[in-house]
PDB file of C-alpha atoms in Angstrom:
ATOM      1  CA  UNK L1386       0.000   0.000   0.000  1.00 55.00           C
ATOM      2  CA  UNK L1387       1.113   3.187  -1.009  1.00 66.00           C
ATOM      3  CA  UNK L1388       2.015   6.087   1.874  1.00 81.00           C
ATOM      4  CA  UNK L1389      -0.419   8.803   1.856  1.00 84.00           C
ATOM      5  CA  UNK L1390       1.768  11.393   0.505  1.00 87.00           C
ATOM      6  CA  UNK L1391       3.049   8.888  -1.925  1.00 94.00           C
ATOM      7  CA  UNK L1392      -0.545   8.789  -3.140  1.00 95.00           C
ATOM      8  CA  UNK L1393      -0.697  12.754  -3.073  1.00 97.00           C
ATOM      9  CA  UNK L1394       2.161  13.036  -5.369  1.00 97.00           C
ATOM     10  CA  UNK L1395       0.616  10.473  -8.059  1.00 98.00           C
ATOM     11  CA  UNK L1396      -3.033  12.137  -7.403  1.00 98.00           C
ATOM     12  CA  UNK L1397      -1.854  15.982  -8.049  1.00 98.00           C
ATOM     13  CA  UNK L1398       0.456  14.709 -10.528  1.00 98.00           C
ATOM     14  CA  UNK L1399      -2.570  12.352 -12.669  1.00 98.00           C
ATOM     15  CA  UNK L1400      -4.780  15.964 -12.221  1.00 98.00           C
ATOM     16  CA  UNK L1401      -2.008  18.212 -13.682  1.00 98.00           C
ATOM     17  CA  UNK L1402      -2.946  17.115 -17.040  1.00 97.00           C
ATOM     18  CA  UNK L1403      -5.654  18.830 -19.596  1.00 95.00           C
ATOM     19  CA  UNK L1404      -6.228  15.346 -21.044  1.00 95.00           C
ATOM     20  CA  UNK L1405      -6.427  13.272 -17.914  1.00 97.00           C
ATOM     21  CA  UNK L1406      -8.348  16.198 -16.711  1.00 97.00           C
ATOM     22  CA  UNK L1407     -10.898  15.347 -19.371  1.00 95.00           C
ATOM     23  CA  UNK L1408     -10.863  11.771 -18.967  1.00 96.00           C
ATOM     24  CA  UNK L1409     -12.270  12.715 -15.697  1.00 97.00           C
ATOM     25  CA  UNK L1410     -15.042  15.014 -16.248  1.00 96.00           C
ATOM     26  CA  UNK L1411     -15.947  12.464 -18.767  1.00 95.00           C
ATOM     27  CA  UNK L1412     -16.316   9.728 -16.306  1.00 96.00           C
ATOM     28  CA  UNK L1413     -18.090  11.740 -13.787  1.00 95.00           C
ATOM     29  CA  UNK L1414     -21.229  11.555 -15.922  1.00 93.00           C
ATOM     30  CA  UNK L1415     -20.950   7.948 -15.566  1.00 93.00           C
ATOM     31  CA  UNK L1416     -18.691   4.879 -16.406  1.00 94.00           C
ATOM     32  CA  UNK L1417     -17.112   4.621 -19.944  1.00 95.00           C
ATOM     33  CA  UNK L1418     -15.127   2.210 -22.271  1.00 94.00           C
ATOM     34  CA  UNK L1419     -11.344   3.208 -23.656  1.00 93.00           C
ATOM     35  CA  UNK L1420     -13.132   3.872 -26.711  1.00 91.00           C
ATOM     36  CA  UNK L1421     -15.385   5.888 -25.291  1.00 92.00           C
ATOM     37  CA  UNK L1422     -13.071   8.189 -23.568  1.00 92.00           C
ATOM     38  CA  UNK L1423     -11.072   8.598 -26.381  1.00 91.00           C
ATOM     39  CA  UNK L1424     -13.364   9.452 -28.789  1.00 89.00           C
ATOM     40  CA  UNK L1425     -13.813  13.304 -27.938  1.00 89.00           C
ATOM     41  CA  UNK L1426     -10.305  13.894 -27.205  1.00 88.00           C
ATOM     42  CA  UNK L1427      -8.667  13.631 -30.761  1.00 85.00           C
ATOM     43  CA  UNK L1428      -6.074  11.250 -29.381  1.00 87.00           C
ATOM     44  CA  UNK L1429      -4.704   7.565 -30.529  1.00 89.00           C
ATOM     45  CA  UNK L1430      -5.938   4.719 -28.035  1.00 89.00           C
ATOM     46  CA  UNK L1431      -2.653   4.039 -27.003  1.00 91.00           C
ATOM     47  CA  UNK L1432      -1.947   7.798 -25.884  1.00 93.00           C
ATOM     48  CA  UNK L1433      -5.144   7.128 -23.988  1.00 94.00           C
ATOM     49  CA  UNK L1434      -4.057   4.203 -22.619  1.00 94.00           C
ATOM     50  CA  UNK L1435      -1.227   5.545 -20.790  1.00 96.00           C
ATOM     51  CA  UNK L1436      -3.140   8.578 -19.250  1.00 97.00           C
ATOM     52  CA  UNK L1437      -5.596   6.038 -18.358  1.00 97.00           C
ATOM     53  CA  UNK L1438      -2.306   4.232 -16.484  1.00 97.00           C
ATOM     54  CA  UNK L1439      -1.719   7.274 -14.766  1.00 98.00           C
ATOM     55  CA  UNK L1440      -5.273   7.922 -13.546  1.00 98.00           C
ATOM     56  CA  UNK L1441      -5.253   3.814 -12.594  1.00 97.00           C
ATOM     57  CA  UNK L1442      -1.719   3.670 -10.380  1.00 97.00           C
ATOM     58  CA  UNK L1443      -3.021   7.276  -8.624  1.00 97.00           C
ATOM     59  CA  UNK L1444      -6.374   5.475  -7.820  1.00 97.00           C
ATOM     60  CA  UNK L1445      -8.399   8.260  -9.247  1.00 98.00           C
ATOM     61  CA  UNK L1446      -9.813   6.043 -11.782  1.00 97.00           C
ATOM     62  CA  UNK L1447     -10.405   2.195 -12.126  1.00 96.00           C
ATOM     63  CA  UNK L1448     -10.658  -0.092 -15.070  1.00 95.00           C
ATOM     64  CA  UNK L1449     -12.112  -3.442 -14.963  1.00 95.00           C
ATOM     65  CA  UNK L1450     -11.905  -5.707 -18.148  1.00 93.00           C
ATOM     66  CA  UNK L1451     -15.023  -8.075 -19.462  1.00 91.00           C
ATOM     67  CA  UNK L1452     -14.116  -9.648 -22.719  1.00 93.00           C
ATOM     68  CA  UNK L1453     -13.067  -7.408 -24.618  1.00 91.00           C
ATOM     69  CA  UNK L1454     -14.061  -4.507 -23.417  1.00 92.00           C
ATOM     70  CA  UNK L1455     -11.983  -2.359 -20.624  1.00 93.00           C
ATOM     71  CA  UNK L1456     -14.541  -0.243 -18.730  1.00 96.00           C
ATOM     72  CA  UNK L1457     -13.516   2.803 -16.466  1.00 96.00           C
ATOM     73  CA  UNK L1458     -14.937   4.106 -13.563  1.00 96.00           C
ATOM     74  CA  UNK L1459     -13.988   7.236 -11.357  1.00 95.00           C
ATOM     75  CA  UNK L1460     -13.245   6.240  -7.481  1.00 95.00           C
ATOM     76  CA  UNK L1461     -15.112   9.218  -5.868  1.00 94.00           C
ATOM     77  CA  UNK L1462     -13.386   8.507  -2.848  1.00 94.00           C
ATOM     78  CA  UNK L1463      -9.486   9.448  -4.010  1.00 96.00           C
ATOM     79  CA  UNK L1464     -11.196  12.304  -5.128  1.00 96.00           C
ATOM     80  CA  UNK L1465     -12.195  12.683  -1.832  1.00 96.00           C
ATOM     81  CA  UNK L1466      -8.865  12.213  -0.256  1.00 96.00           C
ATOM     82  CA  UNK L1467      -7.060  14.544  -3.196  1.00 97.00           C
ATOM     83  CA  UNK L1468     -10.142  17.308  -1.941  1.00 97.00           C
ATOM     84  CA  UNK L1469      -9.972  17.601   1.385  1.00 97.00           C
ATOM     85  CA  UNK L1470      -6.184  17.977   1.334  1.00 97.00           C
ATOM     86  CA  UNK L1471      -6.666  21.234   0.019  1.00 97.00           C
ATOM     87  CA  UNK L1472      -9.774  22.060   1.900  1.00 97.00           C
ATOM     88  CA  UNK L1473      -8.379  21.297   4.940  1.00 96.00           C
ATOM     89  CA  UNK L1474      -5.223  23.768   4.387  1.00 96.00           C
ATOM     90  CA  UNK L1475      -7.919  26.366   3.385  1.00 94.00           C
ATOM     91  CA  UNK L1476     -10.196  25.765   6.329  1.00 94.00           C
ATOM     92  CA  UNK L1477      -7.172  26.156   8.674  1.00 93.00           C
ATOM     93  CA  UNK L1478      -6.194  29.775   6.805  1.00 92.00           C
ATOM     94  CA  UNK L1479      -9.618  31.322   7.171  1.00 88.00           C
ATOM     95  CA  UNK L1480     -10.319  30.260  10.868  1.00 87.00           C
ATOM     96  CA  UNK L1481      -6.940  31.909  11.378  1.00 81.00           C
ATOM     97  CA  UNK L1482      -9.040  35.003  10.160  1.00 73.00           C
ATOM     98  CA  UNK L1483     -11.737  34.775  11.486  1.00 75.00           C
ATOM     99  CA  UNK L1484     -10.132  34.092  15.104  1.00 75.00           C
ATOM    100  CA  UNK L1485      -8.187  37.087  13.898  1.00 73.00           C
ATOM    101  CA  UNK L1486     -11.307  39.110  13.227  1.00 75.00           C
ATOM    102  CA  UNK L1487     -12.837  38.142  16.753  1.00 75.00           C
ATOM    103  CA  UNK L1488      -9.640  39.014  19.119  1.00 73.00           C
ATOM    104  CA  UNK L1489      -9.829  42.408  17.044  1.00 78.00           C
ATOM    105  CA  UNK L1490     -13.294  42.696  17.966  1.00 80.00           C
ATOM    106  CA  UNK L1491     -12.797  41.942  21.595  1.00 80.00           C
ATOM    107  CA  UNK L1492      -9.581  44.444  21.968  1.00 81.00           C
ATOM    108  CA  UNK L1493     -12.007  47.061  20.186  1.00 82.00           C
ATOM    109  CA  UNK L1494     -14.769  46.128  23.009  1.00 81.00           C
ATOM    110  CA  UNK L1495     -12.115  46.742  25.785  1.00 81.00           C
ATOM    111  CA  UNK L1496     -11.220  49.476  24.290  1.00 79.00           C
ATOM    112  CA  UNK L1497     -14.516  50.926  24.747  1.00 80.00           C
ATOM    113  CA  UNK L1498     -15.182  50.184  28.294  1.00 79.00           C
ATOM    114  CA  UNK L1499     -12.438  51.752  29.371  1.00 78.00           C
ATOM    115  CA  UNK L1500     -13.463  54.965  27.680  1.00 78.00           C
ATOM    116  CA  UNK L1501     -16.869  55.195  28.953  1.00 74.00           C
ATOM    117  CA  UNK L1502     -15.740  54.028  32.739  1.00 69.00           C
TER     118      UNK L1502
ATOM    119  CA  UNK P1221      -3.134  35.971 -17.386  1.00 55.00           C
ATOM    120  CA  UNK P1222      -2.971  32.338 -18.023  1.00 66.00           C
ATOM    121  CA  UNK P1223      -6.048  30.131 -19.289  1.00 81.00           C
ATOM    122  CA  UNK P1224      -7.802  28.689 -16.461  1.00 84.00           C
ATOM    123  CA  UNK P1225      -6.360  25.068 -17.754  1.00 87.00           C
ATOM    124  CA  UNK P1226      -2.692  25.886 -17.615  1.00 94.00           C
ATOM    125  CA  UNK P1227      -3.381  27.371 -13.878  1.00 95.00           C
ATOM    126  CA  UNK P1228      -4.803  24.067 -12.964  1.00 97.00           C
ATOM    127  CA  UNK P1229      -1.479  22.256 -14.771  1.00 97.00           C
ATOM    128  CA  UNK P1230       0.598  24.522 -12.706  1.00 98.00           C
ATOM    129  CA  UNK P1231      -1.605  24.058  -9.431  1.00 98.00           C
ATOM    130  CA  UNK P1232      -1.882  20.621  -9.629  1.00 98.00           C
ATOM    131  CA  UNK P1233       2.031  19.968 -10.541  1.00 98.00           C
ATOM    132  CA  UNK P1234       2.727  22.863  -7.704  1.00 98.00           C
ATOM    133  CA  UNK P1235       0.761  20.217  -5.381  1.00 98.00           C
ATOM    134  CA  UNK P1236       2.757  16.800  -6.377  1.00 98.00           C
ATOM    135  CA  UNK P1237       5.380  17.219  -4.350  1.00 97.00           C
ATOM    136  CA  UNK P1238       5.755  16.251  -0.717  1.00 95.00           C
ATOM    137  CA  UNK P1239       8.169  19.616   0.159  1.00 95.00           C
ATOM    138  CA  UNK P1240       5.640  21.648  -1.728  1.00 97.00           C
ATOM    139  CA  UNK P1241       3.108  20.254   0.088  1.00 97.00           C
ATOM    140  CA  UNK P1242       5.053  20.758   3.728  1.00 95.00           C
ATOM    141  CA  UNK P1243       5.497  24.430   2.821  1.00 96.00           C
ATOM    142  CA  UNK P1244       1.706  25.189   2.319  1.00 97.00           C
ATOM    143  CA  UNK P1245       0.605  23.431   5.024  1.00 95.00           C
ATOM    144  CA  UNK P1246       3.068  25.630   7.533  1.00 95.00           C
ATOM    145  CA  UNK P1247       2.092  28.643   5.056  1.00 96.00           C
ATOM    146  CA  UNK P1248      -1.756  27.912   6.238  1.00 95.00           C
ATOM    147  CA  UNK P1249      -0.726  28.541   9.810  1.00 93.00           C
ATOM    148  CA  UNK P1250       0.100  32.240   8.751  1.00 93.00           C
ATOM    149  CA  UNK P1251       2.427  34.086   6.581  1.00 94.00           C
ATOM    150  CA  UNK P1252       6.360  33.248   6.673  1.00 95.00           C
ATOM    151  CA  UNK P1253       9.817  34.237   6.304  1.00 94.00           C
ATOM    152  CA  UNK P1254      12.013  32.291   3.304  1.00 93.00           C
ATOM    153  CA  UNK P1255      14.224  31.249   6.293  1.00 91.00           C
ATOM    154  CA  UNK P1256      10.884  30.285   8.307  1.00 92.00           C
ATOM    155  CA  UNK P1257       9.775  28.064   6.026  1.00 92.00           C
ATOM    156  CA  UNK P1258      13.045  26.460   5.020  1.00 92.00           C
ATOM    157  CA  UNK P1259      13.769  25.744   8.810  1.00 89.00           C
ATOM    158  CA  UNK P1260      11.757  22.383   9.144  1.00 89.00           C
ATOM    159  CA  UNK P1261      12.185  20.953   6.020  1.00 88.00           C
ATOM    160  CA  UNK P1262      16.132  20.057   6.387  1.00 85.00           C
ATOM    161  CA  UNK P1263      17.203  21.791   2.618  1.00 87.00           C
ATOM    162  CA  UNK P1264      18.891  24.335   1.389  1.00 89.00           C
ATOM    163  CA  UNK P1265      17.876  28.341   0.939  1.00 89.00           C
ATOM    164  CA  UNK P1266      18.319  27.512  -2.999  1.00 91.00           C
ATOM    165  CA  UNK P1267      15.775  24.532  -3.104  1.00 93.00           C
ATOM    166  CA  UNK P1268      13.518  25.838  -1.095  1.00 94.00           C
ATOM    167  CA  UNK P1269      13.605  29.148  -3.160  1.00 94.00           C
ATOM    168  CA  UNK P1270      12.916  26.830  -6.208  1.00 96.00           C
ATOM    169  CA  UNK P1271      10.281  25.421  -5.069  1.00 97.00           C
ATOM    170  CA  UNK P1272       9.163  28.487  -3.802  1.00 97.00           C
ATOM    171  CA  UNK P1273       9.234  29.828  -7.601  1.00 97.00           C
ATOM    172  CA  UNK P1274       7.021  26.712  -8.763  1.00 98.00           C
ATOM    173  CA  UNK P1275       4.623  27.510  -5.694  1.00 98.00           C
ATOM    174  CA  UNK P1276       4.083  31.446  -7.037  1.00 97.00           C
ATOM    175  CA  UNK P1277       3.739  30.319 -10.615  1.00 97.00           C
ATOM    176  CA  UNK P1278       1.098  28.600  -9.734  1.00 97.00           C
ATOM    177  CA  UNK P1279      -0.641  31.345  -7.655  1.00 97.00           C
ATOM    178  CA  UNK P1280      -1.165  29.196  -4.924  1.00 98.00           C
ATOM    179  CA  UNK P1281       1.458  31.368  -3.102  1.00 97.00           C
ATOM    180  CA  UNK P1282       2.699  34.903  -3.302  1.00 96.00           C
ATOM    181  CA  UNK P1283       5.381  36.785  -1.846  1.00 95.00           C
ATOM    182  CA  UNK P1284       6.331  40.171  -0.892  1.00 95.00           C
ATOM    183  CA  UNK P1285       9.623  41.140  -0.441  1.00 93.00           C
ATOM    184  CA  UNK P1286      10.757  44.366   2.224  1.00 91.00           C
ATOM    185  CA  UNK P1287      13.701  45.844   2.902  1.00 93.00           C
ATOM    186  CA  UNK P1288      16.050  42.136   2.787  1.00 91.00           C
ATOM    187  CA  UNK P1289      13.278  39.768   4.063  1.00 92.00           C
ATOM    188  CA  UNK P1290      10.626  38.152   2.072  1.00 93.00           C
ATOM    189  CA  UNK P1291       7.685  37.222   3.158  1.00 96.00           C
ATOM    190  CA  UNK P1292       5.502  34.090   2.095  1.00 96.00           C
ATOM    191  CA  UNK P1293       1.524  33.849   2.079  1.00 96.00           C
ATOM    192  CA  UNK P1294      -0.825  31.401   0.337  1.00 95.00           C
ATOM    193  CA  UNK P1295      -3.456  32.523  -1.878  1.00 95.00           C
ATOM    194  CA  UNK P1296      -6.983  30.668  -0.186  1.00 94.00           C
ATOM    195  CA  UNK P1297      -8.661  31.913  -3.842  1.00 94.00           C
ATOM    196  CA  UNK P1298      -5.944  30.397  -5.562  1.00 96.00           C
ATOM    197  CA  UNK P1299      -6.802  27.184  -3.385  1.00 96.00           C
ATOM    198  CA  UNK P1300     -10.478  26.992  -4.141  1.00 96.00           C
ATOM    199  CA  UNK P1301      -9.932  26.688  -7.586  1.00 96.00           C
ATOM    200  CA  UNK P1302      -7.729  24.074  -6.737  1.00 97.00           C
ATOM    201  CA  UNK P1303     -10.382  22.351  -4.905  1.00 97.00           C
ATOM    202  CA  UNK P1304     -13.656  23.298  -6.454  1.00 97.00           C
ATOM    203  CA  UNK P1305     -12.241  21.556  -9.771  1.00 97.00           C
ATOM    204  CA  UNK P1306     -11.930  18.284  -7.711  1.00 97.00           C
ATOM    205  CA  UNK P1307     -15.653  18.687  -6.292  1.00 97.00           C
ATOM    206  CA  UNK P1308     -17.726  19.486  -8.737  1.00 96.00           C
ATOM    207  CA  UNK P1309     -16.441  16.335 -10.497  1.00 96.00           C
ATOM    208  CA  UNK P1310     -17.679  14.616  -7.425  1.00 94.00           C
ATOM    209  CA  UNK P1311     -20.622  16.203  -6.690  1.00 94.00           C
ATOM    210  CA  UNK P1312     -21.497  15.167 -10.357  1.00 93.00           C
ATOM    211  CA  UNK P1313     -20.821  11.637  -9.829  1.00 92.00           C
ATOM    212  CA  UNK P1314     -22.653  11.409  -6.293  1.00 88.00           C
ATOM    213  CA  UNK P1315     -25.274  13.200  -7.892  1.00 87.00           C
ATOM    214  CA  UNK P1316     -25.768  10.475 -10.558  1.00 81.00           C
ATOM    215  CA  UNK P1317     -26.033   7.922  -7.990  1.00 73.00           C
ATOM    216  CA  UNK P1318     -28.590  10.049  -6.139  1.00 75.00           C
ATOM    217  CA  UNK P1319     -30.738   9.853  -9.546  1.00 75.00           C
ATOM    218  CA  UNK P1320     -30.128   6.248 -10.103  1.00 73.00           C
ATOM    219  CA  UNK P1321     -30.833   5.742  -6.469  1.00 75.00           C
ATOM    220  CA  UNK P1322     -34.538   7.760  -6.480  1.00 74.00           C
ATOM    221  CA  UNK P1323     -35.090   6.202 -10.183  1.00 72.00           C
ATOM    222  CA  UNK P1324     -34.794   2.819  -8.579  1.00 77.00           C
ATOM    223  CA  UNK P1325     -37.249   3.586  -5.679  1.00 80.00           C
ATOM    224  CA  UNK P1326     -39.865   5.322  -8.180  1.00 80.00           C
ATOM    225  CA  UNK P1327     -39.817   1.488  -9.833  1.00 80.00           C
ATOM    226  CA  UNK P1328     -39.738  -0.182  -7.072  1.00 82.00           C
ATOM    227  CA  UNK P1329     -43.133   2.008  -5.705  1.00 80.00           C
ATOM    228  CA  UNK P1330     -44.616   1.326  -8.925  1.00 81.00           C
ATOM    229  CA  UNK P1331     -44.044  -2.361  -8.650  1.00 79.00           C
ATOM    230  CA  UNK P1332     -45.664  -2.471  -5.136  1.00 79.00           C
ATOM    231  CA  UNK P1333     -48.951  -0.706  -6.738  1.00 78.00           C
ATOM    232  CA  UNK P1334     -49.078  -3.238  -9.342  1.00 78.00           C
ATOM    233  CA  UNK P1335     -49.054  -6.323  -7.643  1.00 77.00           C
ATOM    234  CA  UNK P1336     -51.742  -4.174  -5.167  1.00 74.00           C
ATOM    235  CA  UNK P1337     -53.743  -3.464  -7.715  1.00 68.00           C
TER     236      UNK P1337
END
């Protein structure tokens, strides 16, 4: 199993792509074969194949093969985990503000006492 | 200004590395010195300035520079794009599931009714 910020790297990396970007939105409206997903994206099958590998060893995306078809799905929950990583950051920036915003508040309330006593 | 796409290349790629990564997350706790931010991650002044270069092309980070120090913030705007690309590719998924799901009851209600009726 890969260490979290192994998986990171290969997540961010797998998104910083136009193509593999598409591949995605494409598969959010549902599961799709490699023909599929190649088809709007003016690329040969075997250029799509190896995006595809990237999405597949970041765990964005799986692929399951039935005869001789290879279908791909999107694993909502890497996108989860690739998500909150930056959410979380964000989260931690704007509390700083807003505890910011209410110690500025409080000093201004002080502030205030002491002129009217 | 660069197309939305190239920011998320340069976002995403800013985000695939584990140093990067360290140096966000300490930049979330408030803004930083160069030397600040270099201090826990055990590298040189020179890579962390190079990463620090890859971090500002992406505009997930900007820096200001007075008198001889500089000084580091991240951009939370910069960061919601970063993460609002990821969700709304989930939402869109989970929301496909939610139809599926109440498309699935609806002919399971009518089933009911017919074997009532």
């Amino acid at each position: 199993m890969l260490h979290q910020s192994d998986q990171l790297d290969l997540m961010y990396q797998a998104l910083a792509d136009a193509s593999r970007r598409a591949m995605i939105e494409r598969l959010s409206r549902g599961p799709a074969s490699v023909s599929e997903l190649a088809e709007p994206l003016d690329m040969s099958l075997s250029a799509v194949m190896q995006h595809l590998q990237v999405l597949e060893a970041s765990g964005l995306v799986n692929t399951e093969k039935v005869g001789r078809v290879r279908t791909c799905r999107i694993e909502p929950q890497a996108l989860g985990v690739a998500e909150r990583w930056i959410s979380q950051r964000r989260a931690r920036w704007e509390q700083r503000f807003d505890r910011l915003g209410e110690y500025l508040a409080v000093q201004a309330d002080d502030k205030q006492k002491e002129e009217k006593s």
